[in-house]
Amino acid sequence: MLPLEGFRVLDLTHVLAGPCATHHLCCLGAEVIKIERPGAGDPMRALTMQPEHGGLPPGFRALNAGKKSVVVDLSAPDGRAAILRLAENADVFVENFRPGVAQRLGLGPEDLRRVRPDIVYCSISGWGQSGPNSRYGAYDHVIQAVTGMMALQGSREDDAPVKVGFPVIDIATGISAAEAILAALIRRLRGDTGPITIDVAMIDSALALMSGPAAMTLATGRAPERVGNRGFVGSPGAETFATMDGHISVAANTMGQFATLCRLLGRPELAAAPFVPAGLAAGDFLANVASEPLRIKLAQAFAAANASELETALNAAGVPAARVRDLAEYLRDLYPATPGIGTDGEPVALGPAFRWREGQKPDLPPAPRLGADTPSVIADGQTAPAP
């Protein structure tokens, strides 16, 4: 039995962050009823732009497998009434409209509590539900720009800003919302009957991802320097280097690991003074020891090495290292060898980032076509018991 079996979630979210939150709840066993607009549904279905997918392109499937799709016109009075009927038998309500929209639709926290007093109400937005910036819209790369995340990418201060290569803030926001909802359900199970309203903002999720740099900036008043592909410790052996057949990322952070790296590169003298301080123990971190002269010598040694052979040798010697792969190569060659991940139904890689030691994993049916569950769910809502 999955931990959220028996819990019902009304999902009035779209695009990425909100659907990611409810996807994680679905993977944990919750029944998720996805409310969609007539005609178009969630924009991620891309019904107009990608009709060849029939409303089920890969990006939509990844975050909506196992959910039920119900079409409701929220602008119509009977649409609002249908949502309130469904809410009578729901445990969680999640929305990611712009702040104020749910209230204007008559679906704010107080509206839902009139029909289900103990419902957990979660709102997801870019800037939060209050404050002068709450009216602003938000997308992942815009939040990366405004929070300083984009400015952290690159190696030199004069590099143009570069966003992280996937919607990292959207996904982090979804995971944060799922975490908050789980905590709220624990409060309910412990007997807390008070109102629970959760406010999840993309800006907060961005700062949570950057907690280290943010703490340093708050302490010093200065934005952190760019580190490029260097490790955050500042060890000369923690970086991504070019080899004769590709790139390899190495994490030789301790003195012992760095000595091993230099030996395997055929340059053991680089792990001694004057390149690194004398008298360090094998377990000492080489924090902020990286220097440009040492980096040049290491780069020369790496340039003569084979990435695959060095990856094998370093890991065998206890030095974390990985040849740089693209995502297709990883999913083809390494991901299938990881036990306990994935599903028995829809082949979704974006499930919860943990595994049950007992072998449990989500068994999600395919993502639903637009409105596939409207008749059965609406009929069920009309006969839902009072809370």
XYZ file of C-alpha atoms in Angstrom:
387
model
C 0.000 0.000 0.000
C 1.386 3.397 -1.020
C 1.245 6.055 1.729
C -1.327 8.359 0.083
C -3.804 5.713 -1.043
C -7.292 6.887 -0.098
C -6.438 10.597 -0.363
C -8.099 12.645 -3.104
C -6.426 15.706 -4.680
C -8.239 18.318 -6.786
C -5.591 19.587 -9.208
C -6.339 22.973 -10.796
C -2.764 23.456 -12.037
C -1.158 23.638 -15.442
C 2.215 23.727 -17.238
C 5.064 22.523 -14.934
C 5.375 23.506 -11.269
C 1.817 22.656 -10.195
C 1.537 19.437 -12.221
C 4.929 18.391 -10.821
C 3.582 18.790 -7.270
C 0.481 16.707 -7.914
C 2.520 14.171 -9.920
C 4.577 13.420 -6.827
C 1.410 12.993 -4.787
C 0.062 10.666 -7.479
C 3.264 8.606 -7.379
C 2.715 8.215 -3.640
C -0.744 6.763 -4.197
C -3.123 9.741 -4.135
C -6.070 9.946 -6.507
C -5.407 13.113 -8.508
C -8.289 14.693 -10.429
C -6.884 17.126 -12.975
C -9.320 19.918 -13.843
C -8.787 21.248 -17.390
C -10.233 23.900 -19.663
C -12.719 22.868 -22.344
C -11.178 22.525 -25.770
C -7.512 23.140 -24.995
C -6.867 21.651 -21.559
C -3.453 22.091 -19.977
C -1.266 24.125 -22.385
C 1.342 21.360 -22.132
C -0.985 19.145 -24.171
C -0.072 21.343 -27.167
C -3.238 20.314 -28.980
C -2.898 23.094 -31.565
C 0.870 23.178 -32.029
C 1.565 19.434 -31.882
C -1.640 17.711 -33.036
C 0.297 14.598 -34.007
C 0.617 13.711 -30.288
C -3.137 13.750 -29.712
C -2.793 15.856 -26.594
C -0.214 13.537 -25.015
C 3.276 14.848 -25.882
C 6.164 13.515 -23.767
C 6.391 16.602 -21.561
C 2.743 16.301 -20.583
C 2.914 12.562 -20.031
C 5.914 12.887 -17.714
C 3.998 14.935 -15.131
C 0.450 13.665 -15.576
C 0.657 9.878 -15.708
C -1.957 8.214 -13.523
C -4.136 11.294 -13.083
C -7.785 11.618 -14.059
C -8.770 14.378 -16.499
C -12.014 16.272 -15.976
C -13.085 19.153 -18.205
C -14.792 22.012 -16.357
C -15.562 25.549 -17.531
C -14.583 27.550 -14.466
C -16.038 30.752 -15.929
C -19.542 29.284 -15.815
C -21.599 29.054 -12.601
C -22.207 25.327 -13.059
C -18.443 24.833 -13.460
C -17.746 26.419 -10.083
C -20.562 24.372 -8.577
C -19.047 21.186 -9.985
C -15.681 21.965 -8.354
C -17.327 22.634 -5.004
C -19.199 19.333 -5.212
C -15.954 17.493 -5.899
C -14.282 19.364 -3.035
C -16.789 17.894 -0.579
C -14.932 14.607 -0.896
C -11.368 15.904 -1.439
C -8.475 16.124 0.988
C -6.260 18.553 -0.954
C -6.902 21.432 -3.362
C -3.981 22.751 -5.460
C -4.071 25.762 -7.814
C -1.484 27.824 -9.654
C -3.481 30.717 -11.058
C -2.136 34.212 -10.614
C -2.841 35.456 -7.073
C -6.435 36.599 -6.742
C -7.831 34.596 -9.659
C -9.051 31.657 -7.555
C -10.874 34.078 -5.242
C -12.517 35.814 -8.213
C -13.693 32.431 -9.444
C -15.248 31.719 -6.055
C -12.663 29.018 -5.358
C -10.534 30.652 -2.681
C -9.618 28.985 0.621
C -12.743 30.156 2.448
C -15.001 29.061 -0.420
C -13.557 25.543 -0.296
C -13.756 25.353 3.497
C -17.460 26.057 3.459
C -17.968 22.685 1.776
C -14.942 20.864 3.246
C -13.678 22.498 6.462
C -10.521 20.359 6.742
C -9.347 20.635 3.127
C -5.639 21.417 2.640
C -5.440 24.406 0.282
C -2.194 24.967 -1.645
C -1.452 27.905 -3.964
C 1.602 27.958 -6.242
C 2.828 31.160 -7.870
C 5.920 33.026 -8.964
C 6.122 35.649 -6.225
C 3.768 34.430 -3.526
C 0.217 35.414 -2.669
C 0.973 38.814 -1.118
C 3.324 41.739 -1.476
C 3.901 44.282 -4.251
C 5.388 41.732 -6.656
C 2.646 39.136 -6.296
C 0.824 40.469 -9.378
C 3.746 39.630 -11.656
C 3.664 36.555 -13.848
C 6.572 34.134 -13.789
C 8.298 31.506 -15.850
C 11.334 29.487 -14.893
C 13.973 31.448 -16.813
C 12.525 34.781 -15.647
C 12.855 33.683 -12.012
C 16.372 32.417 -12.739
C 17.181 35.923 -13.985
C 15.658 37.899 -11.127
C 16.986 35.758 -8.261
C 20.619 35.781 -9.391
C 20.707 32.143 -10.480
C 21.372 33.040 -14.100
C 24.240 35.329 -13.067
C 25.961 32.427 -11.283
C 26.433 30.430 -14.491
C 29.637 30.725 -16.498
C 33.356 30.831 -15.767
C 34.296 34.497 -16.185
C 32.697 37.641 -14.850
C 32.219 39.028 -18.359
C 30.419 35.893 -19.619
C 26.852 36.506 -20.725
C 24.232 35.199 -18.253
C 23.199 31.621 -18.966
C 20.164 29.833 -17.585
C 20.317 26.330 -16.167
C 19.602 23.983 -19.067
C 16.279 22.641 -17.748
C 13.379 24.187 -15.773
C 15.045 23.637 -12.436
C 12.964 26.166 -10.486
C 9.663 24.806 -11.801
C 10.566 21.307 -10.660
C 11.960 22.489 -7.321
C 8.764 24.467 -6.730
C 6.660 21.397 -7.467
C 8.687 19.260 -5.080
C 8.466 21.995 -2.406
C 4.682 22.095 -2.782
C 4.414 18.317 -2.521
C 6.589 18.391 0.610
C 4.394 21.065 2.187
C 1.208 19.143 1.352
C 2.636 15.977 2.898
C 3.455 17.922 6.067
C -0.105 19.278 6.112
C -1.564 15.789 5.811
C 0.578 14.672 8.745
C -0.921 17.558 10.746
C -4.372 16.255 9.860
C -3.487 12.701 10.843
C -2.265 14.013 14.197
C -5.612 15.620 14.845
C -5.030 19.222 13.751
C -8.436 20.492 12.569
C -7.486 24.129 11.967
C -7.351 25.747 8.514
C -4.251 24.959 6.459
C -3.395 27.289 3.587
C -0.035 26.795 1.859
C 1.716 29.525 -0.168
C 4.483 28.137 -2.419
C 6.490 30.647 -4.476
C 9.047 30.063 -7.203
C 11.300 32.760 -5.747
C 11.488 30.887 -2.444
C 12.284 27.624 -4.222
C 15.066 29.349 -6.167
C 16.656 30.612 -2.950
C 16.306 27.186 -1.354
C 18.321 25.746 -4.243
C 20.937 28.472 -3.745
C 21.033 28.312 0.054
C 24.846 28.206 0.216
C 25.521 31.159 -2.107
C 22.599 33.064 -0.559
C 23.947 32.596 2.969
C 27.389 33.786 1.858
C 25.912 36.844 0.146
C 23.865 37.751 3.214
C 26.978 37.419 5.375
C 29.323 39.431 3.157
C 27.018 41.728 1.220
C 28.716 40.631 -2.008
C 27.427 38.426 -4.790
C 29.458 35.193 -5.111
C 32.025 34.777 -7.852
C 31.300 32.445 -10.734
C 32.933 29.055 -10.400
C 32.137 27.624 -13.834
C 32.715 23.870 -13.852
C 34.858 23.924 -10.716
C 33.680 22.126 -7.614
C 32.339 24.341 -4.857
C 35.052 23.364 -2.370
C 37.756 25.039 -4.455
C 40.033 22.013 -4.756
C 42.303 21.994 -7.834
C 41.216 18.428 -8.496
C 37.481 19.171 -8.436
C 36.641 20.366 -11.926
C 35.632 19.270 -15.398
C 38.586 18.724 -17.731
C 38.960 18.103 -21.447
C 40.566 14.801 -22.435
C 41.634 13.559 -25.842
C 38.177 12.001 -26.407
C 35.706 14.134 -24.429
C 35.341 15.676 -20.986
C 35.496 14.212 -17.505
C 34.276 15.678 -14.232
C 36.352 14.799 -11.169
C 35.792 15.418 -7.447
C 39.234 14.996 -5.897
C 38.468 17.163 -2.887
C 40.722 15.685 -0.202
C 44.500 15.569 -0.149
C 44.419 11.786 -0.505
C 42.074 11.907 -3.487
C 44.134 14.604 -5.175
C 47.330 12.611 -4.722
C 45.618 9.608 -6.295
C 44.426 11.728 -9.214
C 47.881 13.129 -9.872
C 49.435 9.660 -9.685
C 46.945 8.247 -12.198
C 47.616 11.195 -14.493
C 51.339 10.457 -14.323
C 52.065 13.758 -12.552
C 52.518 12.875 -8.846
C 54.653 15.973 -8.236
C 51.550 18.177 -8.632
C 50.236 16.861 -5.307
C 53.173 18.303 -3.362
C 54.586 21.716 -2.471
C 54.722 24.271 -3.966
C 51.457 23.388 -5.743
C 49.598 22.435 -2.554
C 50.426 23.185 1.103
C 52.817 20.781 2.798
C 51.876 18.658 5.793
C 48.229 17.977 4.910
C 46.620 14.719 6.038
C 44.925 12.470 3.492
C 41.459 13.455 4.724
C 42.031 17.220 4.659
C 39.936 19.176 2.158
C 41.898 21.236 -0.331
C 39.552 24.183 0.173
C 40.333 27.167 -2.054
C 43.705 25.744 -3.116
C 42.954 25.882 -6.849
C 45.282 28.192 -8.749
C 45.596 29.023 -12.413
C 49.201 27.705 -12.807
C 48.198 24.360 -11.268
C 45.060 24.225 -13.373
C 47.108 24.670 -16.549
C 49.393 21.765 -15.627
C 46.439 19.545 -14.728
C 44.682 20.440 -17.987
C 47.779 19.383 -19.938
C 47.814 16.030 -18.181
C 44.093 15.443 -18.725
C 44.420 16.349 -22.411
C 46.621 13.280 -22.919
C 44.213 10.916 -21.111
C 41.307 8.750 -22.288
C 38.059 9.786 -20.541
C 36.538 6.306 -20.217
C 39.729 4.686 -18.997
C 40.362 7.483 -16.502
C 36.754 7.306 -15.248
C 37.180 3.600 -14.500
C 40.574 4.014 -12.866
C 39.595 6.939 -10.671
C 36.399 5.333 -9.363
C 38.262 2.086 -8.659
C 40.726 4.128 -6.599
C 38.006 5.902 -4.615
C 37.966 9.220 -6.484
C 34.474 10.194 -7.729
C 34.602 10.842 -11.464
C 32.283 10.667 -14.439
C 32.760 11.078 -18.150
C 30.451 13.845 -19.369
C 27.487 12.210 -21.125
C 24.397 13.626 -22.747
C 21.008 12.697 -21.340
C 20.234 10.204 -24.103
C 23.446 8.309 -23.400
C 22.752 8.206 -19.678
C 19.184 6.957 -20.100
C 20.297 4.326 -22.588
C 23.396 2.982 -20.856
C 23.244 3.685 -17.117
C 19.665 4.395 -16.049
C 18.320 0.882 -16.797
C 20.918 -0.541 -14.413
C 19.459 1.424 -11.483
C 16.998 -0.829 -9.636
C 13.729 0.304 -8.153
C 13.214 3.369 -10.339
C 10.496 3.930 -12.908
C 7.031 2.493 -13.188
C 5.388 -0.670 -14.407
C 2.895 1.321 -16.505
C 3.784 4.665 -18.032
C 7.613 4.819 -18.487
C 8.130 7.988 -16.446
C 11.582 8.870 -15.165
C 10.389 11.870 -13.191
C 9.052 10.100 -10.136
C 9.994 10.791 -6.530
C 13.758 10.947 -6.087
C 13.870 8.090 -3.601
C 13.306 4.342 -3.599
C 11.509 2.036 -1.221
C 13.922 -0.609 0.030
C 10.997 -3.035 0.026
C 10.789 -2.778 -3.756
C 7.675 -0.612 -4.045
C 7.489 1.746 -6.989
C 4.701 3.697 -8.677
C 2.505 1.722 -11.039
C 1.014 4.558 -13.049
C -1.359 4.076 -15.967
C -0.820 6.321 -18.986
C -1.579 10.028 -18.790
C -5.251 10.706 -19.561
C -6.642 12.189 -22.724
C -8.412 15.510 -22.256
C -11.679 14.980 -20.396
C -11.413 11.199 -20.357
C -12.772 10.962 -16.814
C -15.319 13.792 -16.857
C -18.496 11.667 -16.824
C -17.447 9.255 -14.085
C -15.835 11.832 -11.785
C -18.621 14.412 -12.090
C -21.201 11.711 -11.413
C -19.218 10.631 -8.349
C -19.027 14.252 -7.155
C -22.799 14.642 -7.369
C -23.218 11.821 -4.887
C -20.233 12.645 -2.692
C -20.890 12.317 1.040
C -20.760 15.394 3.242
C -17.476 15.832 5.144
